[in-house]
XYZ file of C-alpha atoms in Angstrom:
326
model
C 0.113 -0.099 -0.275
C 1.354 3.596 -1.485
C 0.878 6.749 0.948
C -0.779 8.519 -1.340
C -3.739 5.235 -0.761
C -2.906 6.013 2.945
C -4.103 9.439 2.429
C -7.032 9.581 0.396
C -9.369 8.366 3.400
C -5.871 7.482 6.393
C -6.183 4.158 8.367
C -8.379 4.873 11.231
C -11.835 5.795 10.676
C -14.559 6.195 12.960
C -17.637 5.392 12.998
C -18.720 8.345 14.674
C -21.540 8.388 17.478
C -24.176 11.386 16.882
C -24.220 12.951 20.677
C -27.965 13.778 20.964
C -29.516 15.685 24.096
C -31.956 13.999 25.621
C -34.607 15.666 24.293
C -33.425 14.353 20.894
C -31.944 16.515 19.378
C -28.707 16.757 17.581
C -26.253 17.971 20.619
C -23.306 19.951 19.151
C -21.909 21.680 21.314
C -20.933 17.460 22.693
C -20.750 16.854 18.243
C -17.773 18.968 18.694
C -15.967 18.063 21.484
C -16.102 14.317 20.263
C -14.853 14.771 16.891
C -12.388 16.831 18.245
C -11.181 14.369 20.584
C -10.986 10.953 18.899
C -8.847 12.667 16.504
C -6.830 14.491 18.827
C -6.322 10.696 20.207
C -5.252 9.139 17.104
C -8.389 9.196 14.140
C -7.274 10.170 11.048
C -10.997 10.121 9.505
C -14.440 10.102 11.041
C -17.293 8.837 8.899
C -19.872 11.020 10.152
C -23.996 9.535 9.095
C -23.391 6.975 9.265
C -24.844 2.343 11.162
C -23.223 4.456 14.238
C -24.872 7.622 13.277
C -28.050 6.387 13.033
C -28.169 8.094 9.019
C -31.224 6.275 9.251
C -34.017 8.657 12.308
C -31.232 12.354 10.985
C -33.066 14.361 8.539
C -31.275 16.060 5.183
C -30.423 19.330 6.554
C -28.617 16.634 9.710
C -26.875 14.505 7.420
C -24.786 17.537 5.636
C -24.330 20.259 9.370
C -22.535 16.894 10.361
C -20.314 17.190 7.585
C -19.833 20.811 7.763
C -19.538 20.107 11.819
C -16.891 17.526 10.881
C -14.953 19.670 7.917
C -14.549 22.943 10.628
C -13.276 20.718 14.023
C -11.431 18.660 12.087
C -9.518 21.787 10.316
C -7.249 19.613 8.010
C -6.446 17.285 10.163
C -8.847 14.113 9.384
C -11.056 13.203 6.738
C -14.497 13.784 6.969
C -16.432 11.639 4.926
C -20.106 11.360 4.625
C -22.203 7.794 5.225
C -25.625 8.456 5.166
C -26.620 7.189 1.768
C -30.126 5.863 0.277
C -32.208 3.084 -0.902
C -33.314 5.628 -3.083
C -30.551 5.946 -5.614
C -31.392 9.856 -7.332
C -31.846 10.793 -3.524
C -28.243 9.825 -2.125
C -27.011 11.139 -5.711
C -28.791 14.301 -3.966
C -27.147 14.048 -0.183
C -23.544 13.239 -1.933
C -23.795 15.938 -3.858
C -24.759 18.479 -1.336
C -21.997 16.445 1.184
C -19.256 16.789 -1.325
C -19.858 20.544 -1.433
C -20.694 21.424 2.207
C -16.136 19.698 2.322
C -16.697 16.353 2.348
C -13.468 14.193 1.683
C -14.809 11.199 0.877
C -18.658 9.438 -0.073
C -19.504 6.060 1.746
C -22.619 4.011 -0.251
C -24.673 1.252 1.479
C -25.552 -1.041 -0.833
C -29.648 -0.636 -1.380
C -31.461 -1.209 1.465
C -35.443 -2.806 1.505
C -35.444 -3.083 -1.736
C -33.234 -6.256 -2.778
C -31.940 -5.316 -5.815
C -30.298 -8.274 -8.446
C -26.063 -6.922 -8.445
C -27.162 -4.901 -11.779
C -29.153 -2.861 -10.244
C -26.488 -2.395 -6.872
C -24.114 -1.502 -9.607
C -26.092 0.819 -11.207
C -26.417 2.954 -7.871
C -23.238 2.637 -6.944
C -22.003 3.625 -10.704
C -24.626 6.299 -11.263
C -23.685 8.144 -7.187
C -19.841 7.516 -8.533
C -20.768 9.878 -11.632
C -22.222 12.180 -9.823
C -19.407 13.064 -7.493
C -15.833 14.807 -7.472
C -15.574 12.116 -4.452
C -13.191 8.603 -3.755
C -15.584 6.469 -2.594
C -15.867 3.538 -0.689
C -18.546 1.589 -0.895
C -20.507 -0.099 2.128
C -20.924 -4.019 2.652
C -23.002 -5.115 4.818
C -25.918 -8.149 4.213
C -26.817 -8.335 7.581
C -28.446 -5.147 7.350
C -28.777 -4.729 3.780
C -30.355 -7.940 3.191
C -28.145 -8.549 0.547
C -24.499 -9.066 -0.203
C -22.013 -7.239 -2.906
C -21.500 -10.030 -5.472
C -17.676 -11.067 -6.372
C -17.906 -9.654 -10.116
C -20.246 -6.612 -8.693
C -16.873 -5.794 -6.828
C -14.429 -6.463 -10.168
C -17.130 -4.054 -11.897
C -17.713 -1.583 -9.782
C -13.587 -1.290 -9.010
C -13.120 -0.054 -13.012
C -15.049 3.328 -11.458
C -12.022 6.059 -11.842
C -13.690 7.510 -8.328
C -14.576 3.776 -7.001
C -11.530 3.034 -4.735
C -12.251 1.283 -0.895
C -14.443 -0.920 0.434
C -16.058 -1.418 3.964
C -16.718 -4.831 4.596
C -18.442 -5.952 7.115
C -19.259 -9.426 5.785
C -16.198 -11.184 7.238
C -15.417 -12.795 4.180
C -11.740 -13.152 4.513
C -11.022 -15.265 1.583
C -12.527 -13.363 -0.581
C -11.095 -9.598 1.376
C -8.069 -11.410 0.497
C -8.911 -12.706 -2.973
C -10.309 -8.922 -3.304
C -7.607 -6.786 -2.560
C -5.570 -8.863 -5.331
C -7.418 -8.765 -8.051
C -9.243 -4.926 -7.796
C -7.162 -3.221 -5.963
C -9.183 -1.564 -4.271
C -8.493 -0.681 -0.657
C -10.005 -2.408 2.281
C -11.357 -0.955 5.237
C -12.317 -3.732 8.449
C -16.245 -2.765 8.625
C -16.647 -5.421 11.814
C -14.646 -4.362 15.124
C -13.716 -7.919 15.710
C -12.206 -8.100 12.181
C -10.040 -5.159 12.425
C -6.044 -6.876 13.097
C -7.591 -9.701 10.536
C -7.989 -7.727 8.256
C -4.659 -5.262 8.569
C -2.422 -9.251 8.341
C -4.469 -10.070 5.075
C -3.542 -6.190 3.148
C -6.577 -4.165 4.345
C -5.949 -0.162 4.642
C -7.327 -0.528 7.317
C -10.809 -0.113 10.157
C -13.781 2.203 10.429
C -14.494 0.659 13.956
C -17.823 2.390 16.800
C -15.300 0.892 19.812
C -13.120 3.203 18.184
C -15.825 6.140 19.304
C -13.568 5.155 23.110
C -10.527 3.922 22.044
C -9.892 6.142 19.071
C -5.501 5.448 21.051
C -5.901 2.311 20.777
C -6.738 1.279 17.547
C -3.964 3.981 16.559
C -1.674 1.702 18.541
C -2.927 -0.995 16.485
C -2.221 0.328 13.367
C 0.476 1.840 14.026
C 2.165 -1.459 15.242
C 0.615 -3.020 11.820
C 2.464 -0.844 9.913
C 5.845 -1.383 12.211
C 5.346 -5.047 10.842
C 5.424 -5.976 14.706
C 2.608 -7.990 14.877
C 3.256 -8.854 18.787
C 2.648 -5.872 19.879
C -0.815 -5.542 17.435
C -1.831 -8.937 18.582
C -1.481 -7.489 22.073
C -4.351 -4.267 21.845
C -6.337 -6.643 19.746
C -6.324 -8.325 22.987
C -7.657 -6.281 25.236
C -9.391 -4.635 22.784
C -11.861 -7.763 22.281
C -13.389 -7.445 25.428
C -14.377 -3.743 25.003
C -15.410 -4.584 21.418
C -18.258 -7.770 23.042
C -19.759 -5.128 25.910
C -20.463 -2.763 23.098
C -21.296 -5.222 19.903
C -23.028 -7.847 20.987
C -25.689 -7.222 24.063
C -27.233 -4.152 22.429
C -27.095 -2.449 18.304
C -23.875 -1.201 19.026
C -24.636 2.886 18.570
C -26.508 2.271 21.960
C -23.711 0.629 23.861
C -21.413 2.774 22.640
C -23.634 6.409 23.151
C -24.339 4.327 26.726
C -20.933 3.489 27.750
C -19.761 7.437 26.621
C -22.002 8.996 28.309
C -20.568 6.707 31.804
C -17.331 8.171 30.401
C -18.333 11.492 30.164
C -17.783 12.109 27.578
C -21.117 12.903 25.618
C -23.659 13.968 28.003
C -26.241 12.201 27.463
C -26.288 8.588 25.919
C -30.252 9.530 24.123
C -30.822 7.984 20.658
C -33.588 8.248 18.842
C -36.527 6.142 17.742
C -37.027 2.969 17.388
C -33.486 2.532 18.887
C -34.299 2.619 22.542
C -31.467 3.020 25.477
C -30.181 -0.719 26.834
C -33.314 -2.353 29.526
C -31.543 -3.109 32.311
C -30.287 -6.576 31.404
C -29.110 -5.737 28.592
C -27.404 -2.507 30.730
C -25.975 -5.280 33.154
C -24.614 -7.133 30.397
C -22.474 -3.843 28.955
C -21.343 -3.534 32.089
C -20.103 -6.597 32.932
C -17.855 -7.070 29.630
C -16.605 -3.124 30.751
C -15.745 -4.365 34.097
C -14.030 -7.474 31.673
C -11.463 -4.529 30.499
C -8.367 -5.000 31.601
C -5.877 -2.364 29.756
C -6.282 -0.974 27.043
C -4.157 1.632 25.903
C -5.091 5.904 26.552
C -8.713 4.221 28.079
C -9.795 4.081 31.755
C -12.609 3.107 32.801
C -11.384 4.160 36.674
C -14.260 6.778 36.722
C -16.300 4.668 34.662
C -19.939 5.713 35.972
C -22.524 4.366 33.912
C -26.428 6.241 34.425
C -29.926 3.387 32.912
C -31.821 5.953 33.941
C -31.165 8.147 31.539
C -30.488 6.256 29.045
C -34.187 4.570 29.473
C -35.629 4.650 26.085
C -35.830 6.293 22.817
C -36.830 10.507 21.290
C -38.625 11.328 18.884
C -36.925 14.254 17.886
C -39.358 17.649 17.151
C -38.521 17.630 13.069
C -39.208 14.127 11.486
C -38.065 12.975 7.771
C -35.171 11.455 6.617
C -36.341 12.140 2.722
C -38.021 14.575 0.067
């Protein structure tokens, strides 16, 4: 991997949570602080309005403003990538064009969800969006959420488009990832926190992580060790992160648990999520807390002052302004 490739998006990318008030409105001040926190602790890039950012319940103006705020706070220190696509191709094109005008450094296109298009439809969706922007494009393969995977042949055909340069892989198929990296030249970003080091070991560029909201310094350390060909140091960080990853990803949706933990650490003012997401119920909160108790020594992170608040996280919010589409 060349330095130019590393510099397109960076290597440590955070799938950013969108901090909200108890009423479910975007907390812009907390958002600015959180963006600064992850960048100051090693993030090369931030994916705003992705799955973890609750893109499904953000309005279009909120999505664009998140790009603008990200650009302002990063001040050139990190890349800002917009992940707020749509399963309507025309709407996705509109959002990405507006995001480009707002200063986005890249766009992440998720496979159209719910529609379950054929591979021809998926490829056309990708190509038309890539035609509509001059920004570098990541394709987001997450069949567990979209209902359909991107086929190998579709990756090969999409890779011929000059703007399509990378993949966020949340499928966990290491054999396919290895083959496609070799055959297409696409950069790969691990989209499953527990697969970050395995993906890196077969040549991935980096990661787009949920738990990187909480432990950006540790992921920076893992990447730096990998770049230095120090596998044992990278493995040590991977093992240290494993219980944190389980705590965040195994009991409730990742954004719910990440906000719960970030609030308990005092990093954000409220753990609120928007309906239909809700905060963890008592049994789920207990499982998250038990997982945090198993975290021993993560670089740059301490849970000594972790004070989770189940009451603050309870339920979900209905924002005053609804709607994400035209």
